[in-house]
Amino acid sequence: MRSFRTVACVLALAALTLAACNRQPSPDPTAPGPAPTQDTPVTADRDEHSYAEPDKVVIDDLALDLDLDFDTRTLAGTATYTLAWRDDSADTLVLDTRDLTIERVEGERDGQWHALAFALDDAHATLGSRLVVQTPERDTRVRVTYRTSPQASGLQWLTPEMTEGGILPFMFSQSQQIHARSWVPLQDTPAVRYTYTATVRTRPDVMVLMSADNAPDAQRDGTYTFTMPQRIPSYLMAIAAGDLVFEAISDRAGVWAEPTMIERAVAEFDDTERMIETTEQLYGPYRWERYDLLILPPSFPYGGMENPRLSFITPTVIVGDKSLVSLIAHELAHSWSGNLVTFASPKHGWLNEGVTSYVENRIVEALFGKEFSDMEYVIARDALEGEIDGMSDAEQALALRPGTEIGPDDPLSGVVYDKGAWFLHFLEERFGRETFDPFLRGYFDHFAFQSITTEQFVDYAREHLLAPNPGTVTDEELDAWIYGTGIPESAPRVLSPRLGLVDSARLAWLGSAQLPPQQLTGEWTTQEWIHFLEGMPETLSLEQMAQLDTAYQFTGTPNGELAMRWYPLAVRSAYMLAFEPMTEFLRSVGRMKLVMPVYTALAQTPEGLALAREVFAQARPTYHPITAAAVQRIIDQARPETSPAAEPPADAG
Ligand code: BES
Ligand code: ZN
């Protein structure tokens, strides 16, 4: 379902050059807290989604001082940077911005702030506006006074009616990939890492949280201060404000949610501490001190977002039986793969998402058993195999080739997540866990708090995994995984007997209209139901749809993973009974992954497209800007098959 779009490359793309390995000695892996300070490595790989020039200067620390105003839907105040100049001849600081009003820029000299000249370029459609500050003296501290736009692409402002409680307004950020620049002027590239502090003022009845040191016992008083002592890339900047309360899961883990949601969330996610312990045993200490979850309103556009110390989580995974908690394992796993060892640009997406999907599956296996983790693996691989054939050769490789552009808001593809995870599973199978687990742990230690490229991973694997274990994996096999298309020959095949039973049950029903026995389906988890629906033919007869619906109440299901598969089947099968609950689903949930398949199915016919337009018009004010843009694209690109009724008369010009 993660679709992948290629757009013509308009920017000069730097070839995938070997990054200059500006490596630092590995920090003590057991030490929490900040790793290397000065001289954060910057890879030679140019990030074409940023105007920043990190070879000249990098942000070392950011101090925010902001007023958060729900009435004007703005953040306004100052961003003060501590800069590390790298090029003695540099005389400008280039920052990324989008839809920001820049009021003033100053540099500090001898304890005094002096105005600096600056120019804000016209906006580029995807990159936003380059902000060029004249810094002839290469000041160590520079301060920008700015305000955000109510339409900031990285923020969503919700009225009280759009929350569970209905009393207080809510706002939250989603910075990945390149939306941090819409709420803070930044070098908005993961190649730059910095520490940050923030002071945020807002109405006193609202709680504010950031991807930083949120105190579980923080008092609501309208002024909040934060420190993030570990270096992070800009896409991990995060903020949320609303009627939020805290409940602990353990000494270092807990849940923030609206009061009406907190108990259900804690019950669903009470395995979080066990997940942290499991990952620490495999891959070394959790280095970010606290790990909390923030449950967002249903308009949150993603399943989860790994904001450091505070993962942002969709409420749509709270289904009452913990069947979708691998999402928490995933976001937690990013504390190693992604937040600790970060891709140098979204082009190396698999370093974040593929490694994380592999680690996620290991956590799920340790907590819920191999039968369960295998079901999740097989479901992901089936989806990947269905998707990969339709992709261009360039998109099928883990290492994106020069000239392949990814749109910053394109959902990452199954290649990035599942081929990436499959690659690591292949290495695990060949080398054995006794060798592969310590290798991966060593990789996290070696590159901790650095941003790296695919080539750096490959070099490291050749040196620390392939070379010491000769004859286990050939260079050709490694290259096939990293640079090749499709699924390599060497891919390990996992079978899931439990999903095999589901296949038999589905086949039997399609042949005989005999539903599987209750003793069987009574034991099915969400994963088995997903697989049951995934394997259905394109369309079913109305009788078949009604039989399934009567037996299993798919229409109106509170489980979004089932809704996103059932409703498209209902649309294709013209099963009208599902339509009203389906439109209600589209109006109440804004998670992209769940609503996109339904809109896509609707856009196939003129009648469906008309309905899609109508529902979208109602739902749009409640959707996040990223979801709204994605749905708009589906509607704009729709080429519905013309049904006979809609065909123009033959003589019409
Ligand atoms: N970091 C991603 C979310 C993301 C990716 C945001 C690309 C913006 C651009 C997050 O960790 C993620 O992968 N979320 C998945 C969950 C998952 C279990 C695969 C999601 O939201 O569905
Ligand atoms: Zn992820």
XYZ file of C-alpha atoms and ligand atoms in Angstrom:
676
model
C 0.000 0.000 0.000
C 2.950 2.309 0.462
C 2.964 3.726 -3.001
C 6.001 5.286 -4.513
C 6.019 8.136 -6.946
C 8.847 9.326 -9.053
C 8.884 12.852 -10.295
C 11.208 14.278 -12.831
C 14.397 15.355 -11.237
C 14.740 19.080 -11.469
C 17.637 19.548 -9.150
C 21.160 18.624 -9.907
C 21.675 15.441 -7.970
C 24.991 14.682 -6.481
C 26.050 11.203 -7.520
C 25.939 8.698 -4.729
C 29.484 9.344 -3.815
C 31.332 7.587 -1.094
C 30.908 9.797 1.880
C 34.019 11.107 3.433
C 34.106 9.066 6.593
C 34.645 11.725 9.122
C 34.356 9.158 11.878
C 34.796 9.800 15.501
C 35.873 7.376 18.157
C 32.880 5.357 19.329
C 31.396 6.877 22.435
C 31.136 4.755 25.535
C 28.037 2.742 24.638
C 26.926 2.476 28.234
C 27.000 6.199 28.853
C 23.614 7.885 28.492
C 23.385 11.487 27.510
C 25.110 13.524 24.885
C 27.620 11.894 22.621
C 30.215 13.786 20.568
C 29.876 17.511 20.731
C 32.007 19.557 18.368
C 32.602 18.451 14.853
C 29.462 16.503 14.104
C 30.235 14.628 10.916
C 28.578 15.843 7.789
C 28.476 13.423 4.918
C 29.594 14.404 1.444
C 26.252 13.206 0.111
C 24.292 16.342 -0.748
C 20.707 16.382 0.573
C 18.701 17.843 -2.278
C 15.743 18.526 -0.009
C 17.595 21.261 1.853
C 19.172 24.581 0.923
C 21.535 24.370 3.889
C 25.296 24.416 3.344
C 26.611 22.287 6.196
C 30.071 22.190 4.705
C 30.307 25.913 5.602
C 28.573 26.085 8.963
C 26.440 23.867 11.176
C 23.953 24.532 13.925
C 25.420 23.128 17.120
C 22.628 24.163 19.467
C 19.196 25.731 19.067
C 17.359 27.742 21.735
C 13.671 28.411 21.058
C 11.571 31.006 22.839
C 8.018 30.822 21.517
C 4.455 31.937 22.168
C 1.908 29.330 21.121
C -1.390 31.019 20.286
C -4.477 28.947 19.506
C -6.491 32.004 18.428
C -4.134 33.065 15.658
C -2.854 29.502 15.111
C 0.725 30.650 15.253
C 4.001 30.058 16.985
C 5.967 33.297 17.317
C 9.235 34.219 18.946
C 12.935 33.618 18.502
C 15.274 30.857 17.426
C 18.842 31.382 18.645
C 21.563 29.267 17.085
C 25.012 28.462 18.357
C 26.997 27.909 15.199
C 30.128 25.924 14.384
C 31.828 27.511 11.391
C 33.728 25.088 9.211
C 34.817 27.241 6.316
C 36.952 30.305 7.092
C 35.848 32.057 3.931
C 32.108 31.572 4.474
C 30.116 34.777 4.872
C 26.496 33.571 4.826
C 24.265 31.347 6.903
C 21.634 29.621 4.740
C 18.524 28.305 6.477
C 15.426 26.425 5.278
C 12.026 28.019 5.888
C 8.505 27.541 4.575
C 5.675 30.048 4.997
C 7.520 31.783 7.836
C 7.428 35.519 8.422
C 10.973 36.596 9.279
C 10.930 39.797 11.306
C 14.522 40.257 12.305
C 17.917 38.553 12.230
C 20.695 39.471 14.637
C 24.200 38.316 15.451
C 25.883 38.487 18.835
C 29.174 40.286 19.178
C 30.743 41.143 22.540
C 27.515 40.400 24.355
C 25.461 42.752 22.131
C 22.930 41.842 19.450
C 23.450 43.556 16.084
C 21.129 43.491 13.113
C 22.231 41.251 10.249
C 21.109 41.713 6.647
C 19.033 38.871 5.276
C 17.028 37.894 2.194
C 14.110 35.497 1.986
C 13.804 33.929 -1.464
C 10.533 33.256 -3.256
C 9.040 29.948 -2.250
C 9.941 26.788 -4.115
C 6.943 24.435 -4.287
C 8.472 21.624 -2.255
C 11.532 23.138 -0.630
C 10.061 26.375 0.672
C 12.063 29.628 0.896
C 15.783 29.851 1.287
C 16.764 32.334 4.005
C 20.193 33.813 3.397
C 21.717 35.706 6.325
C 24.818 37.860 5.769
C 27.362 36.878 8.423
C 30.631 38.601 7.456
C 31.952 38.118 11.003
C 30.898 34.489 11.247
C 29.141 35.172 14.554
C 28.925 32.224 16.903
C 25.390 33.157 17.928
C 22.646 34.233 15.534
C 19.028 34.958 16.470
C 15.993 34.957 14.152
C 12.705 36.531 15.215
C 9.838 34.925 13.296
C 6.249 33.722 13.237
C 4.589 30.727 11.612
C 1.663 30.775 9.217
C -1.704 29.294 10.292
C -1.237 27.000 7.268
C 2.203 25.741 8.355
C 2.595 22.360 6.668
C 4.218 20.805 9.725
C 1.542 21.808 12.248
C -2.079 20.899 12.712
C -4.338 23.107 14.810
C -7.492 21.378 16.033
C -10.643 22.956 17.376
C -12.007 21.419 20.621
C -14.651 19.520 18.595
C -11.859 17.635 16.818
C -10.568 16.174 20.098
C -11.865 13.312 22.261
C -12.682 15.542 25.201
C -14.197 18.332 23.132
C -13.227 21.095 25.591
C -9.708 22.332 24.851
C -8.043 22.954 21.488
C -5.086 20.842 20.384
C -2.041 21.293 18.181
C 0.760 18.997 17.110
C 3.723 18.944 14.751
C 4.826 16.373 12.169
C 8.271 17.374 10.961
C 9.437 14.362 8.926
C 10.434 14.607 6.128
C 10.868 18.344 5.570
C 8.211 20.150 7.573
C 10.296 21.284 10.554
C 11.175 24.312 8.402
C 7.528 25.396 8.504
C 7.723 25.997 12.263
C 11.420 26.706 12.913
C 13.975 28.229 10.536
C 16.594 25.453 10.391
C 19.219 23.591 8.453
C 16.462 21.114 7.689
C 18.574 18.120 6.730
C 19.323 15.002 8.783
C 23.013 15.495 7.947
C 23.099 18.165 10.702
C 22.511 17.267 14.372
C 22.171 19.683 17.254
C 21.022 19.924 20.857
C 18.098 22.169 21.758
C 16.299 23.974 24.545
C 12.892 25.625 24.381
C 10.608 27.874 26.384
C 6.994 27.794 25.215
C 4.219 30.019 26.584
C 0.518 29.362 25.991
C -2.863 29.410 27.760
C -2.455 27.977 31.263
C -5.070 25.224 30.927
C -3.114 23.533 28.138
C -0.183 21.127 28.554
C 2.764 21.430 26.156
C 5.147 18.556 25.320
C 8.193 18.354 23.071
C 10.627 15.719 21.808
C 12.700 16.457 24.904
C 12.742 16.026 28.694
C 9.013 16.081 29.503
C 8.573 15.827 33.251
C 5.817 13.330 34.144
C 4.732 15.589 37.002
C 4.900 18.903 35.077
C 2.314 21.407 36.312
C -0.024 23.142 33.897
C 0.761 26.815 34.232
C 1.180 28.068 30.696
C 4.994 28.258 30.660
C 6.989 25.180 29.769
C 10.722 24.660 29.386
C 12.479 21.815 27.630
C 15.983 20.524 27.154
C 17.133 17.968 24.590
C 20.740 17.228 25.547
C 21.299 14.615 22.849
C 22.041 15.726 19.313
C 19.099 15.201 16.975
C 18.375 15.918 13.316
C 15.682 18.500 12.509
C 13.038 15.979 11.420
C 12.880 14.826 15.057
C 11.844 18.263 16.363
C 8.354 17.888 17.746
C 5.765 19.775 19.786
C 2.213 19.068 20.926
C -0.255 20.987 23.094
C -3.670 20.089 24.426
C -5.626 18.555 27.282
C -2.945 15.977 28.042
C -2.466 13.896 31.158
C 0.232 11.374 32.062
C 0.162 7.855 33.430
C 3.267 5.785 34.116
C 3.955 2.310 32.717
C 7.311 2.009 34.498
C 9.906 4.306 36.031
C 11.071 5.475 32.632
C 8.056 4.862 30.363
C 4.525 6.184 30.291
C 1.630 7.498 28.245
C 0.408 11.042 27.588
C -3.150 11.225 26.274
C -6.416 13.063 26.624
C -8.084 12.154 29.937
C -10.847 10.115 28.257
C -8.281 8.007 26.394
C -5.553 7.447 28.965
C -6.810 4.230 30.604
C -7.401 2.415 27.320
C -4.001 3.540 26.019
C -2.112 2.393 29.116
C -3.869 -1.007 29.025
C -3.039 -1.459 25.328
C 0.590 -0.386 25.638
C 1.568 -1.757 29.039
C 4.217 -3.987 27.407
C 6.314 -0.919 26.539
C 8.854 -1.352 29.358
C 9.335 -5.019 28.393
C 9.920 -3.871 24.826
C 12.640 -1.440 25.951
C 14.345 -4.141 28.041
C 14.226 -6.618 25.145
C 15.788 -4.131 22.740
C 18.480 -3.202 25.251
C 19.418 -6.868 25.631
C 19.786 -7.173 21.878
C 21.319 -3.864 20.880
C 22.675 -2.075 23.923
C 21.385 0.602 26.311
C 18.454 2.874 25.590
C 20.286 6.202 25.476
C 17.465 8.715 25.651
C 16.522 8.424 29.349
C 12.687 8.458 29.281
C 10.487 6.778 26.656
C 6.926 8.062 26.599
C 4.062 7.690 24.139
C 1.791 10.554 23.123
C -1.624 9.462 21.839
C -2.838 11.957 19.258
C -6.298 12.663 17.877
C -7.391 10.455 14.929
C -6.316 13.106 12.404
C -2.650 12.273 13.051
C -1.495 11.486 9.488
C 0.807 8.549 10.354
C 0.642 5.404 12.437
C 3.506 6.576 14.544
C 6.393 9.017 14.562
C 9.571 8.285 16.462
C 10.058 11.712 18.044
C 12.864 11.151 20.565
C 11.743 10.443 24.147
C 8.122 10.913 23.037
C 6.813 8.772 20.163
C 3.676 10.216 18.583
C 1.044 7.470 18.157
C -2.249 7.231 16.256
C -5.229 6.247 18.409
C -6.319 3.850 15.627
C -4.036 1.083 16.950
C -5.867 0.987 20.273
C -8.200 -1.893 19.403
C -8.454 -3.521 22.835
C -6.477 -6.730 22.262
C -2.896 -5.463 21.754
C -2.916 -6.938 18.245
C -1.444 -3.788 16.691
C 1.217 -2.937 19.280
C 4.047 -3.812 16.902
C 3.671 -0.134 15.987
C 5.090 0.715 19.424
C 7.923 -1.796 18.882
C 8.605 -0.004 15.587
C 8.713 3.528 16.984
C 10.772 2.358 19.965
C 13.219 0.550 17.649
C 13.869 3.907 15.960
C 15.583 4.945 19.219
C 18.473 2.829 17.835
C 17.890 2.768 14.062
C 17.073 6.307 13.008
C 17.387 8.465 16.080
C 20.800 7.135 17.174
C 22.141 6.147 13.745
C 20.391 8.408 11.266
C 20.171 8.430 7.483
C 22.141 11.298 5.937
C 19.178 12.060 3.684
C 15.758 10.495 2.998
C 17.383 8.805 -0.002
C 18.887 6.347 2.431
C 15.432 5.669 3.851
C 16.023 1.957 4.382
C 18.738 2.721 6.963
C 15.973 4.171 9.128
C 12.860 2.238 8.169
C 14.281 -1.092 6.966
C 16.585 -1.598 9.933
C 13.750 -0.478 12.222
C 11.264 -2.918 10.665
C 13.766 -5.725 11.266
C 14.337 -4.686 14.899
C 10.568 -4.268 15.356
C 10.070 -7.875 14.268
C 12.734 -9.085 16.702
C 11.019 -7.260 19.580
C 7.633 -8.675 18.578
C 9.103 -12.176 18.380
C 10.653 -11.866 21.847
C 7.416 -10.617 23.406
C 4.681 -12.439 21.519
C 6.402 -15.476 19.996
C 7.673 -16.486 16.600
C 4.295 -17.613 15.243
C 3.008 -14.087 15.689
C 6.079 -12.254 14.375
C 6.156 -14.582 11.362
C 2.575 -13.668 10.513
C 3.523 -9.990 10.493
C 6.599 -10.704 8.360
C 4.652 -12.719 5.813
C 1.927 -10.071 5.544
C 4.558 -7.376 4.911
C 6.406 -9.486 2.331
C 3.240 -10.416 0.459
C 2.437 -6.709 0.215
C 5.971 -5.927 -0.979
C 5.875 -8.618 -3.645
C 2.549 -7.263 -4.846
C 3.939 -3.746 -5.018
C 7.467 -4.160 -6.330
C 6.581 -5.382 -9.831
C 4.830 -2.098 -10.571
C 7.852 -0.015 -9.600
C 10.601 1.271 -11.851
C 13.938 -0.546 -11.647
C 15.520 2.409 -9.899
C 12.888 2.404 -7.173
C 13.327 -1.298 -6.516
C 16.876 -0.902 -5.228
C 17.628 -0.180 -1.567
C 20.328 2.275 -2.656
C 18.339 4.732 -4.741
C 20.221 5.493 -7.913
C 21.320 9.003 -8.786
C 18.484 10.702 -10.596
C 15.720 8.967 -8.648
C 13.853 11.641 -6.819
C 11.543 10.970 -3.922
C 8.887 13.528 -3.155
C 9.256 14.624 0.454
C 5.683 13.637 1.299
C 5.532 10.414 -0.654
C 4.864 7.570 1.692
C 8.044 5.516 1.844
C 7.764 2.364 -0.226
C 7.656 -1.268 0.790
C 11.197 -1.493 -0.579
C 12.433 0.898 2.080
C 10.608 -0.905 4.920
C 10.216 -4.525 3.972
C 12.984 -5.228 1.463
C 15.287 -3.453 3.909
C 14.100 -5.672 6.764
C 14.295 -8.742 4.545
C 17.932 -7.929 3.740
C 18.828 -7.906 7.425
C 16.870 -11.105 7.944
C 18.952 -12.635 5.146
C 22.184 -11.587 6.900
C 20.829 -12.945 10.179
C 20.044 -16.283 8.579
C 23.441 -16.635 6.925
C 25.631 -15.528 9.825
C 23.443 -16.787 12.642
C 22.139 -14.693 15.503
C 25.259 -15.379 17.577
C 27.250 -13.369 15.014
C 24.656 -11.039 13.526
C 23.176 -9.683 16.769
C 26.546 -8.477 18.122
C 27.350 -7.058 14.668
C 24.213 -4.921 14.644
C 24.825 -3.832 18.208
C 28.380 -2.842 17.235
C 26.989 -0.887 14.272
C 24.692 1.136 16.542
C 27.603 1.847 18.898
C 30.013 2.745 16.129
C 27.735 5.244 14.379
C 25.882 6.475 17.486
C 24.678 10.086 17.100
C 25.913 10.249 13.518
C 24.103 10.590 10.201
C 25.307 8.102 7.604
C 24.814 6.848 4.042
C 24.092 3.419 2.569
C 27.720 3.241 1.483
C 28.906 3.696 5.048
C 26.663 0.814 6.133
C 27.975 -1.386 3.327
C 31.624 -0.566 4.099
C 31.054 -1.298 7.756
C 29.315 -4.611 6.994
C 32.085 -5.708 4.625
C 34.704 -4.959 7.254
C 32.970 -6.235 10.377
C 30.688 -8.991 9.115
C 31.711 -10.337 5.713
C 35.502 -10.195 6.039
C 35.751 -11.899 9.448
C 33.380 -14.679 8.265
C 34.688 -15.561 4.814
C 32.613 -17.673 2.478
C 29.289 -16.855 4.175
C 27.940 -14.054 1.962
C 29.551 -13.101 -1.335
C 30.078 -9.543 -2.558
C 27.713 -10.343 -5.425
C 24.964 -11.330 -3.007
C 25.473 -8.149 -1.003
C 25.385 -6.014 -4.157
C 22.220 -7.756 -5.352
C 20.440 -6.717 -2.157
C 21.723 -3.145 -2.104
C 21.808 -2.196 -5.784
C 19.704 -4.866 -7.499
C 16.037 -4.919 -8.439
C 13.290 -7.246 -7.270
C 13.756 -9.707 -4.436
C 17.182 -11.407 -4.621
C 17.465 -15.165 -5.090
C 19.116 -15.443 -1.707
C 16.036 -14.159 0.175
C 14.997 -16.431 3.034
C 11.386 -17.623 2.748
C 9.356 -17.636 5.932
C 6.194 -19.687 6.035
C 3.369 -19.004 8.428
C 1.287 -22.109 9.117
C -1.334 -19.959 10.813
C -1.761 -17.860 7.664
C -1.776 -21.114 5.680
C -4.915 -22.123 7.578
C -6.456 -18.785 6.670
C -5.690 -19.403 2.986
C -7.414 -22.794 3.188
C -10.429 -21.307 4.934
C -10.755 -18.540 2.315
C -10.401 -20.949 -0.587
C -12.945 -23.322 0.867
C -15.423 -20.488 1.362
C -14.917 -19.127 -2.157
C -15.543 -22.612 -3.537
C -18.432 -23.735 -1.370
C -19.895 -20.702 0.454
C -19.106 -22.640 3.638
C -17.688 -20.270 6.244
C -14.824 -21.592 8.378
C -15.861 -23.053 11.740
C -16.232 -20.699 14.674
C -13.626 -22.677 16.658
C -11.112 -21.562 14.031
C -12.077 -17.931 13.437
C -12.771 -17.402 17.147
C -9.007 -17.650 17.685
C -8.022 -15.351 14.828
C -6.070 -12.196 15.549
C -6.148 -9.009 13.468
C -3.278 -10.442 11.384
C -5.328 -13.471 10.316
C -8.295 -11.281 9.426
C -5.998 -8.983 7.423
C -4.696 -11.984 5.511
C -8.217 -13.333 5.000
C -9.272 -10.057 3.348
C -5.990 -9.490 1.467
C -6.425 -12.740 -0.432
C -9.939 -12.031 -1.682
C -10.580 -11.665 -5.414
C -10.902 -8.108 -6.837
C -14.670 -8.221 -6.403
C -17.192 -10.431 -4.602
C -20.878 -10.896 -5.342
C -23.373 -9.021 -3.201
C -24.404 -12.347 -1.648
C -20.823 -13.094 -0.714
C -20.292 -9.627 0.746
C -23.490 -9.886 2.766
C -22.575 -13.346 4.031
C -19.166 -12.158 5.260
C -20.603 -8.992 6.748
C -23.346 -10.829 8.635
C -20.858 -13.314 10.046
C -18.008 -10.921 10.887
C -19.457 -7.364 11.006
C -16.713 -5.866 8.869
C -18.853 -2.828 8.058
C -18.387 -0.350 10.882
C -15.401 -2.233 12.313
C -13.445 -0.156 14.845
C -10.258 -1.805 13.547
C -8.751 0.488 10.896
C -6.514 -2.275 9.475
C -9.677 -4.177 8.557
C -11.642 -1.096 7.481
C -8.877 -0.076 5.016
C -9.229 -3.502 3.337
C -12.968 -4.104 3.649
C -14.221 -0.761 2.337
C -12.215 -0.855 -0.917
C -13.580 -4.366 -1.507
C -17.073 -3.023 -0.794
C -16.542 -0.183 -3.293
C -15.284 -2.511 -6.034
C -18.139 -4.935 -5.356
C -20.735 -2.103 -5.220
C -21.838 -3.299 -1.777
C -23.845 -0.192 -0.939
C -24.720 -1.227 2.611
C -21.169 -0.400 3.624
C -21.154 3.099 2.117
C -22.612 5.161 4.950
C -20.295 3.676 7.626
C -17.444 3.993 5.114
C -17.986 7.727 4.673
C -18.244 8.070 8.444
C -14.856 6.323 8.678
C -13.352 8.771 6.154
C -14.741 11.703 8.114
C -13.459 10.530 11.487
C -9.977 9.165 10.694
C -7.173 11.104 8.992
C -4.382 8.513 9.111
C -3.096 8.433 5.530
C -2.415 4.716 5.331
C -6.004 3.936 6.333
C -7.932 6.411 4.199
C -5.883 6.397 1.001
C -6.900 2.891 -0.180
C -10.555 3.820 0.242
C -10.237 7.057 -1.743
C -8.170 5.214 -4.371
C -10.895 2.581 -4.790
C -13.577 5.267 -5.018
C -11.624 7.201 -7.663
C -11.878 4.297 -10.125
C -15.435 5.083 -11.244
C -17.268 8.364 -11.943
C -19.881 7.664 -9.248
C -17.196 6.718 -6.757
C -15.178 9.809 -7.604
C -18.216 11.996 -7.047
C -18.697 10.418 -3.628
C -14.970 10.805 -2.867
C -15.194 14.517 -3.701
C -18.250 14.980 -1.531
C -16.779 13.210 1.509
C -13.425 14.922 1.080
C -15.117 18.324 1.038
C -16.678 17.524 4.424
C -13.614 15.835 5.907
C -10.944 18.211 4.653
C -11.195 20.741 7.495
C -10.423 17.918 9.938
C -7.560 16.416 7.917
C -3.903 17.190 8.497
C -2.357 19.233 5.633
C -0.273 16.197 4.555
C -3.300 13.898 4.358
C -5.382 16.581 2.633
C -2.677 17.043 -0.012
C -2.384 13.283 -0.564
C -6.153 12.833 -1.003
C -6.265 15.859 -3.291
C -3.625 14.193 -5.481
C -5.734 11.026 -5.768
C -8.755 13.058 -6.794
C -6.807 15.234 -9.248
C -5.139 12.260 -10.891
C -8.288 10.143 -11.081
C -9.086 8.768 -14.495
C -12.271 6.953 -13.634
C -13.406 4.319 -16.091
C -16.290 5.962 -17.840
C -19.427 4.085 -17.046
C -22.028 3.913 -19.864
C -24.375 6.353 -18.104
C -21.668 9.003 -17.880
C -20.520 8.688 -21.485
C -21.076 11.837 -23.525
C -23.519 11.508 -26.405
C -21.826 10.472 -29.667
C -22.463 13.827 -31.346
C -21.084 15.938 -28.553
C -18.175 17.933 -30.017
N 9.144 7.609 10.578
C 7.971 6.943 10.151
C 6.884 7.876 9.708
C 7.234 8.735 8.504
C 7.911 8.203 7.418
C 6.852 10.052 8.464
C 8.214 9.007 6.327
C 7.157 10.856 7.388
C 7.838 10.327 6.311
C 7.424 6.024 11.236
O 8.384 5.442 12.040
C 6.710 4.896 10.549
O 7.340 4.155 9.839
N 5.413 4.793 10.777
C 4.601 3.745 10.208
C 4.427 2.653 11.215
C 4.954 1.361 10.950
C 4.690 0.297 11.976
C 5.405 0.890 9.651
C 3.249 4.326 9.890
O 3.012 5.474 10.217
O 2.425 3.623 9.327
Zn 9.464 3.978 10.984
